[in-house]
Coordinates of C-alpha atoms in Angstrom, one line a residue:
X293 CA 11.5 108.1 176.8
X294 CA 13.9 106.6 174.2
X295 CA 16.8 108.3 172.6
X296 CA 16.0 110.2 169.3
X297 CA 17.6 108.6 166.2
X298 CA 20.5 110.6 164.7
X299 CA 20.1 112.3 161.3
X300 CA 22.6 111.5 158.5
X301 CA 22.9 113.2 155.1
X302 CA 22.9 111.2 152.0
X303 CA 26.3 110.2 150.6
X304 CA 25.7 112.0 147.3
X305 CA 25.5 115.3 149.1
X306 CA 29.1 115.0 150.5
X307 CA 31.6 117.6 149.2
X308 CA 34.6 116.3 147.4
X309 CA 37.5 118.7 146.9
X310 CA 39.8 118.6 143.9
X311 CA 43.2 117.0 144.4
X312 CA 46.2 119.2 144.6
X313 CA 47.9 119.9 141.2
X314 CA 51.3 121.4 141.3
X315 CA 51.8 124.0 138.5
X316 CA 55.6 124.2 138.9
X317 CA 58.2 121.5 139.3
X318 CA 59.3 120.9 142.9
X319 CA 62.9 120.8 144.0
X320 CA 62.8 117.0 144.3
X321 CA 61.4 116.5 140.9
X322 CA 64.0 118.8 139.3
X323 CA 66.7 116.9 141.1
X324 CA 65.4 113.6 139.9
X325 CA 65.1 114.9 136.4
X326 CA 68.7 116.2 136.4
X327 CA 69.9 112.7 137.6
X328 CA 68.1 111.1 134.7
X329 CA 65.4 109.4 136.8
X330 CA 62.0 108.9 135.2
X331 CA 58.6 108.4 136.8
X332 CA 57.0 105.0 136.1
X333 CA 53.7 105.5 134.3
X334 CA 50.9 103.3 135.7
X335 CA 49.1 101.2 133.2
X336 CA 45.4 102.1 133.5
X337 CA 42.7 99.8 132.2
X338 CA 45.1 96.8 131.9
X339 CA 45.3 93.9 134.3
X340 CA 48.9 93.1 135.2
X341 CA 49.4 89.4 135.5
X342 CA 51.6 88.4 138.4
X343 CA 54.4 86.3 137.2
X344 CA 55.1 83.1 139.1
X345 CA 58.4 81.8 140.2
X346 CA 58.5 79.4 137.3
X347 CA 57.8 82.2 134.8
X348 CA 60.7 84.2 136.1
X349 CA 63.0 81.3 135.8
X350 CA 61.9 80.6 132.3
X351 CA 62.5 84.2 131.3
X352 CA 66.1 84.0 132.7
X353 CA 66.8 80.8 130.8
X354 CA 65.5 82.3 127.6
X355 CA 67.7 85.4 128.0
X356 CA 70.7 83.2 128.7
X357 CA 70.0 81.0 125.6
X358 CA 69.8 84.1 123.4
X359 CA 73.1 85.4 124.7
X360 CA 74.7 82.0 124.2
X361 CA 73.4 81.7 120.6
X362 CA 74.7 85.2 119.8
X363 CA 78.2 84.3 121.0
X364 CA 78.1 81.0 119.0
X365 CA 77.0 82.8 115.9
X366 CA 79.7 85.5 116.2
X367 CA 82.5 82.9 116.8
X368 CA 81.4 80.2 114.4
X369 CA 83.3 81.7 111.5
X370 CA 86.6 81.4 113.4
X371 CA 86.2 77.7 114.2
X372 CA 86.1 74.4 112.3
X373 CA 88.1 73.1 109.4
X374 CA 87.1 75.9 107.0
X375 CA 87.6 78.6 109.6
X376 CA 88.4 82.2 108.6
X377 CA 91.5 83.8 110.1
X378 CA 91.3 86.6 112.5
X379 CA 92.8 89.7 110.9
X380 CA 95.3 91.6 113.0
X381 CA 96.8 94.9 111.7
X382 CA 100.2 95.8 113.1
X383 CA 100.7 99.6 113.2
X384 CA 104.1 101.2 114.1
X385 CA 103.4 104.5 115.9
X386 CA 107.1 105.4 116.5
X387 CA 109.9 105.7 114.0
X388 CA 112.0 103.0 115.6
X389 CA 109.3 100.4 115.7
X390 CA 109.3 97.5 113.2
X391 CA 106.0 95.7 112.6
X392 CA 107.9 92.6 111.3
X393 CA 109.8 92.2 114.6
X394 CA 106.5 92.1 116.6
X395 CA 105.0 89.5 114.2
X396 CA 108.3 87.5 114.2
X397 CA 108.2 87.2 118.0
X398 CA 104.6 86.0 117.9
X399 CA 105.5 83.3 115.4
X400 CA 108.5 82.3 117.6
X401 CA 106.4 81.8 120.8
X402 CA 104.5 78.9 119.1
X403 CA 107.6 77.5 117.3
X404 CA 106.3 78.4 113.9
X405 CA 108.7 79.6 111.1
X406 CA 108.3 83.2 110.1
X407 CA 107.6 83.5 106.4
X408 CA 110.2 85.8 104.8
X409 CA 108.1 87.1 101.9
X410 CA 109.0 90.8 101.5
X411 CA 106.7 93.5 100.3
X412 CA 104.5 96.3 101.6
X413 CA 101.3 95.4 103.5
X414 CA 102.3 91.7 103.5
X415 CA 99.7 89.4 105.1
X416 CA 101.3 86.5 107.1
X417 CA 99.1 83.7 108.3
X418 CA 99.8 81.9 111.6
X419 CA 98.0 78.6 112.3
X420 CA 97.8 78.4 116.1
X421 CA 97.1 74.7 116.5
X422 CA 97.2 75.0 120.3
X423 CA 94.1 77.3 120.3
X424 CA 92.6 75.8 117.1
X425 CA 92.4 79.2 115.4
X426 CA 94.2 81.0 112.6
X427 CA 95.5 84.6 112.7
X428 CA 96.4 86.7 109.7
X429 CA 98.8 89.5 110.4
X430 CA 99.0 92.6 108.2
X431 CA 102.3 94.4 108.6
X432 CA 102.0 98.1 107.8
X433 CA 104.3 100.9 107.2
X434 CA 104.0 104.5 108.4
X435 CA 101.3 105.5 105.8
X436 CA 98.1 107.0 107.0
X437 CA 95.9 105.8 104.2
X438 CA 97.2 102.2 104.4
X439 CA 96.7 102.2 108.1
X440 CA 93.1 103.4 107.8
X441 CA 92.3 100.8 105.1
X442 CA 93.7 98.0 107.1
X443 CA 91.8 99.0 110.2
X444 CA 88.6 98.9 108.2
X445 CA 88.8 95.1 107.8
X446 CA 90.9 94.2 110.9
X447 CA 89.4 92.3 113.9
X448 CA 92.2 93.6 116.2
X449 CA 94.9 96.3 116.0
X450 CA 98.3 96.0 117.5
X451 CA 99.8 99.4 118.3
X452 CA 103.6 99.3 118.3
X453 CA 105.1 101.9 120.7
X454 CA 108.7 102.4 121.8
X455 CA 110.2 102.6 125.3
X456 CA 112.8 105.1 124.2
X457 CA 111.2 107.3 121.5
X458 CA 108.0 109.2 122.1
X459 CA 105.1 109.0 119.7
X460 CA 105.6 111.7 117.1
X461 CA 103.0 113.9 115.4
X462 CA 102.4 111.2 112.7
X463 CA 101.5 108.6 115.4
X464 CA 99.1 111.0 117.1
X465 CA 97.5 111.8 113.8
X466 CA 97.0 108.1 113.1
X467 CA 95.4 107.6 116.6
X468 CA 93.0 110.5 116.1
X469 CA 92.1 109.3 112.6
X470 CA 91.4 105.8 114.0
X471 CA 89.2 107.3 116.7
X472 CA 87.1 109.1 114.1
X473 CA 86.8 106.2 111.7
X474 CA 86.0 103.6 114.3
X475 CA 88.4 100.9 115.5
X476 CA 88.3 97.2 116.7
X477 CA 90.0 95.9 119.7
X478 CA 93.4 97.5 120.5
X479 CA 96.6 95.8 121.9
X480 CA 99.4 98.3 122.7
X481 CA 102.8 96.5 122.5
X482 CA 106.0 98.2 123.7
X483 CA 109.4 97.4 122.2
X484 CA 112.8 98.2 123.6
X485 CA 112.1 97.6 127.3
X486 CA 115.4 95.7 127.7
X487 CA 117.3 99.0 127.1
X488 CA 115.5 100.7 130.0
X489 CA 116.9 100.6 133.6
X490 CA 114.9 97.9 135.6
X491 CA 114.0 100.5 138.2
X492 CA 112.3 102.7 135.6
X493 CA 110.5 100.0 133.6
X494 CA 107.3 100.2 135.6
X495 CA 107.3 104.0 135.3
X496 CA 107.7 103.8 131.6
X497 CA 104.9 101.2 131.3
X498 CA 102.6 103.4 133.4
X499 CA 103.4 106.4 131.2
X500 CA 102.7 104.6 128.0
X501 CA 99.5 103.0 129.4
X502 CA 98.3 106.5 130.4
X503 CA 99.0 107.8 126.9
X504 CA 97.2 105.0 125.1
X505 CA 94.2 105.1 127.5
X506 CA 93.7 108.7 126.5
X507 CA 92.8 107.6 123.0
X508 CA 91.5 104.1 123.7
X509 CA 90.0 103.9 127.3
X510 CA 89.4 100.1 126.9
X511 CA 93.2 99.6 126.5
X512 CA 94.0 99.2 130.2
X513 CA 97.4 97.4 129.8
X514 CA 100.6 97.6 127.8
X515 CA 101.9 94.3 126.5
X516 CA 105.3 93.1 125.3
X517 CA 106.6 90.4 123.0
X518 CA 110.2 90.2 124.3
X519 CA 109.7 86.9 126.1
X520 CA 107.8 83.8 124.7
X521 CA 105.5 83.8 127.7
X522 CA 104.4 87.4 127.1
X523 CA 104.0 86.8 123.4
X524 CA 102.0 83.6 124.0
X525 CA 99.7 85.5 126.4
X526 CA 98.9 88.0 123.6
X527 CA 98.0 85.1 121.2
X528 CA 95.8 83.5 123.8
X529 CA 93.8 86.8 124.3
X530 CA 93.4 87.3 120.5
X531 CA 92.1 83.7 120.0
X532 CA 89.9 83.6 123.1
X533 CA 88.2 87.0 122.8
X534 CA 85.2 87.8 120.5
X535 CA 86.1 90.6 118.1
X536 CA 84.6 93.9 118.8
X537 CA 82.1 94.9 116.2
X538 CA 82.1 98.2 114.3
X539 CA 78.5 99.3 113.6
X540 CA 79.1 100.9 110.2
X541 CA 81.1 97.8 109.1
X542 CA 78.6 95.2 110.2
X543 CA 75.9 96.5 107.8
X544 CA 78.3 96.3 104.8
X545 CA 80.2 93.3 103.2
X546 CA 84.0 93.5 103.2
X547 CA 86.9 91.3 102.4
X548 CA 90.7 91.2 102.7
X549 CA 91.9 89.6 99.5
X550 CA 94.2 86.6 99.9
X551 CA 95.0 86.4 96.2
X552 CA 94.6 88.8 93.3
X553 CA 94.7 87.7 89.7
X554 CA 94.3 90.0 86.7
X555 CA 93.4 88.7 83.3
X556 CA 93.9 91.4 80.6
X557 CA 91.6 91.5 77.6
X558 CA 92.9 90.7 74.1
X559 CA 92.0 94.2 72.8
X560 CA 93.5 96.4 75.5
X561 CA 96.0 95.3 78.1
X562 CA 94.9 98.0 80.5
X563 CA 91.4 96.6 80.7
X564 CA 90.5 93.1 81.8
X565 CA 89.0 90.9 84.5
X566 CA 90.2 91.0 88.1
X567 CA 89.6 88.0 90.4
X568 CA 89.7 88.5 94.1
X569 CA 89.8 85.6 96.5
X570 CA 89.2 85.8 100.2
X571 CA 86.8 85.3 103.1
X572 CA 83.7 87.5 102.8
X573 CA 82.7 89.1 106.1
X574 CA 79.9 91.3 107.3
X575 CA 76.6 91.6 105.4
X576 CA 75.6 89.7 102.3
X577 CA 77.1 90.7 99.0
X578 CA 74.8 91.1 96.0
X579 CA 76.2 90.9 92.4
X580 CA 74.0 93.9 91.5
X581 CA 76.0 96.2 93.8
X582 CA 79.3 98.0 93.1
X583 CA 82.5 97.1 95.0
X584 CA 85.1 99.6 96.1
X585 CA 88.8 98.7 95.8
X586 CA 91.0 101.2 97.8
X587 CA 93.2 103.4 95.7
X588 CA 91.5 102.2 92.5
X589 CA 87.8 103.0 92.6
X590 CA 84.4 101.4 92.1
X591 CA 83.8 98.4 89.8
X592 CA 80.9 96.2 88.8
X593 CA 80.7 92.5 89.7
X594 CA 80.7 89.8 87.0
X595 CA 80.1 86.8 89.2
X596 CA 80.4 85.6 92.8
X597 CA 81.9 82.1 93.2
X598 CA 82.2 79.7 96.1
X599 CA 85.9 78.9 95.9
X600 CA 87.1 75.5 97.3
X601 CA 89.5 75.7 100.2
X602 CA 92.5 73.4 100.6
X603 CA 92.3 72.0 104.1
X604 CA 94.3 69.3 105.9
X605 CA 92.6 66.0 106.1
X606 CA 91.4 64.8 109.4
X607 CA 94.1 62.1 109.4
X608 CA 97.5 62.5 108.0
X609 CA 99.2 65.5 106.4
X610 CA 97.6 65.1 103.0
X611 CA 95.8 68.0 101.4
X612 CA 92.3 67.5 99.9
X613 CA 90.3 69.8 97.7
X614 CA 86.6 70.5 97.9
X615 CA 84.2 70.5 95.0
X616 CA 84.6 72.7 92.0
X617 CA 83.8 76.4 92.2
X618 CA 80.1 77.0 92.3
X619 CA 78.4 80.2 91.1
X620 CA 76.6 81.9 94.0
X621 CA 75.2 85.0 92.3
X622 CA 75.1 86.8 89.0
X623 CA 74.1 90.4 88.3
X624 CA 70.7 91.3 86.8
X625 CA 71.2 93.8 84.0
X626 CA 68.0 95.6 84.9
X627 CA 68.9 96.0 88.6
X628 CA 72.7 96.3 88.4
X629 CA 74.2 99.5 89.7
X630 CA 75.7 101.8 87.0
X631 CA 79.2 103.2 87.1
X632 CA 77.9 106.6 86.0
X633 CA 78.2 108.9 89.0
X634 CA 76.6 112.1 87.7
X635 CA 74.1 113.0 85.0
X636 CA 75.4 114.2 81.7
X637 CA 74.3 117.8 81.2
X638 CA 72.2 118.5 78.1
X639 CA 72.5 122.0 76.8
X640 CA 69.3 121.7 74.7
X641 CA 67.1 121.3 77.8
X642 CA 66.8 123.8 80.7

């Protein structure tokens, strides 16, 4: 007698239990959430294509090309025959610091004569032929508003600190104001180290570096311009680095005027036409918008010109001029911004 066949239920009659659903977060999930970890969400209904080795290499090359193009675009304005100068604001934080002495040492390290034009907020231009760049120094006095205005357009800021005198309340106020406003790259420079005992010079530098890193964590070193080698190292870093961008400044046009000419009108000498010449930086400038001149107010634009730049010829010391000034933009009366800031009240209407 043969064995009886076994009986099997149909597959549709099998019982399937629901999967476990946790109602509350577990300790591990709470720990991962506190650390900032996120669960990767699976893509349902989509077929993920597996990238080949050639695709991954192509993606890496594309990313490298984008970074290289971004660096070239950010540094193109500072290179070439018509290059714009890098603006460096020199701020004295201590009472015994002289901004002109710091700039004079930087001129001397490349054997360039220091221009002796006197005046507040004087801009002195240094052509560093060794590094093929131009630097424009803005020497400032101990005035908070002037310091903040200069930092708005500067690519780098040199903080002058003393090895003998501590930073006073005015200097700390300037540092806090620059923190709130937003600042470019910072170079702390100490003066008067020759008066400190050699055994205490390292301790003084560490103390000053700790003080500056409290306000500017990226400033990890204190520099000096007492010797030509140290001053040349500062110029090399300024010319080699890419200026740090300030977000609120990148979306607005700005300019440090190289020359200012005022042409009074024939009817009233207090009213006239002001011509500002300089390198326009940041976003594009429209003739329909208003411009703000610090300490004076807002004004309308009459015209925007492309001004020819006097450059040295490729051969010889002769100076050649470019073409005549060309008009780039003119305001549209229908779209030009008005100087009226508030509505004039009308007592006849509610």
